[in-house]
Amino acid sequence: MGRTSRTGTRAVLRALTWEVGAVWGSARRAVTVSGPERTTAVQSLKAAGAALLAWAVAGWWWHAPMALMAPWTALFLVQSTVYRSLLSALQQFVVVVVGTLLAAGAGVLTHNEMAAMALALPLTVLLGNYARFGTHGLYAPTAALFVLAYGSYTGADIAHRLLETLLGAVIGIGVNALVLPPVHDRRVSQLRAQLPEGSGELLHDVADGLAEGHREEQARGWHERAQRLTDVVTDLREARRWSDESYRVNPGHRLRRSAPAPPAVAWDFAWDQVTEHIATTLRTLAEAPRRLELPSDARDALAALLRAAGDACLPDACLPDACRSDACLPDACRPAERSRGAADGVREGSAGRVTSGDLTSGDVAAKDVVTRRMTSGDGRREGATDRRHALAPASTAHRRHALARASAAHRRLTAVCAEHRALMPLVGGLLADTRRLLAALLRIADPEAAFTPPAASARPHAGQPAER
């Protein structure tokens, strides 16, 4: 019994020690590093300052009879975004008005505090559950309780209560909008950096594993990592919505020089396609390790393809120096040879850039979706320079080179599988998956080609009827 109690005491002490260390670490980061801890600290201090200012105006200077309503309202309206402060102010003011009027009406009808509460509280609690009021619906019964508990439901009392609520709302919104207005784009930047690096590292690991001979458990692990990449895309969408909201009605870009513009949506859509095709490719590998025995030349070609695709994913700074120049291109893809072997899959153009001339109709349809997302409200597209920056924030030169190597490896893999016809039923899906992956990477490596209208760029393959 004594040993059990000592073990429990040590566990509690370890938990408390960890908690104190975590709080101390958060406090230190709030002071030393610009991050979520500092943002939380700033917003907390702003909320306290708004409440103090509202009390100074309503209680100390105005001597309002219901002065408590002003700091109470201001405290809860310093929200995480300026837009949310405005929306919360509207919701809370409407809720307080309705709760106050219902309580005053119940008091006038019953002339009894207990009976008035029995009449008003069920109605205000039901009103508080109305979805349009969000989390502020709780303030309806709270306002009713304030009115009835203090017995202040004359016309003058109601007017003072509403005026002080309005005063607190104005102060809370003003403090949040004018004092270091919050902008939440740091999470978007972190996830945008994580997607290319995570995709490139995963494809490199897969290429190394294929070259060494992968196991079934290893293939399943690759697919799980690919699924986590698609989860990052989902997190990026949520972070982008939060970032976009933080820019709405926010004067921060005018009051603070450092407030950056929000990044473009088309980049996220392109990487959504890339991670989906990576997951599809690795699922094919994970589902067929026992029945899919590739010859060594086919395995080497697939490893080279995925390694080059990983290079196309990685930012320029993450690549070896040799992969940032034409020296890393295979002979078939150097400028003197670029006119050869370009009939299948993603190809290298005569001007030395990757083009989309040989994409399938499905690839063209995917490009059209991106094009519509980049189209303005009056139907006119943004300039080509804006499109390049939207889809390719990092340097695109190494991506074009890497895609040229990947395209050559894809052709080599196709040729090897054609020589071993028994492999075609097993490898056909893998060839299609990797081809779609390269087509998705093309939209990042060569935005101009990816945004060329289908009539000008999508030429059919030999023996394939033209799209109408």
PDB file of N, CA and C in Angstrom, residues 26 62 392 459:
ATOM      1  N   SER A  26       6.498  28.186 -22.518  1.00  0.00           N
ATOM      2  CA  SER A  26       5.581  29.039 -23.287  1.00  0.00           C
ATOM      3  C   SER A  26       5.791  30.511 -22.952  1.00  0.00           C
ATOM      4  N   TRP A  62     -17.933  58.573 -16.492  1.00  0.00           N
ATOM      5  CA  TRP A  62     -19.358  58.783 -16.752  1.00  0.00           C
ATOM      6  C   TRP A  62     -20.204  58.517 -15.504  1.00  0.00           C
ATOM      7  N   ALA A 392       4.461  28.990 -57.965  1.00  0.00           N
ATOM      8  CA  ALA A 392       5.852  28.581 -57.773  1.00  0.00           C
ATOM      9  C   ALA A 392       6.604  29.624 -56.970  1.00  0.00           C
ATOM     10  N   ARG A 459      -2.284  18.757 -77.295  1.00  0.00           N
ATOM     11  CA  ARG A 459      -2.300  18.031 -78.552  1.00  0.00           C
ATOM     12  C   ARG A 459      -2.462  16.564 -78.271  1.00  0.00           C
TER      13      ARG A 459
END
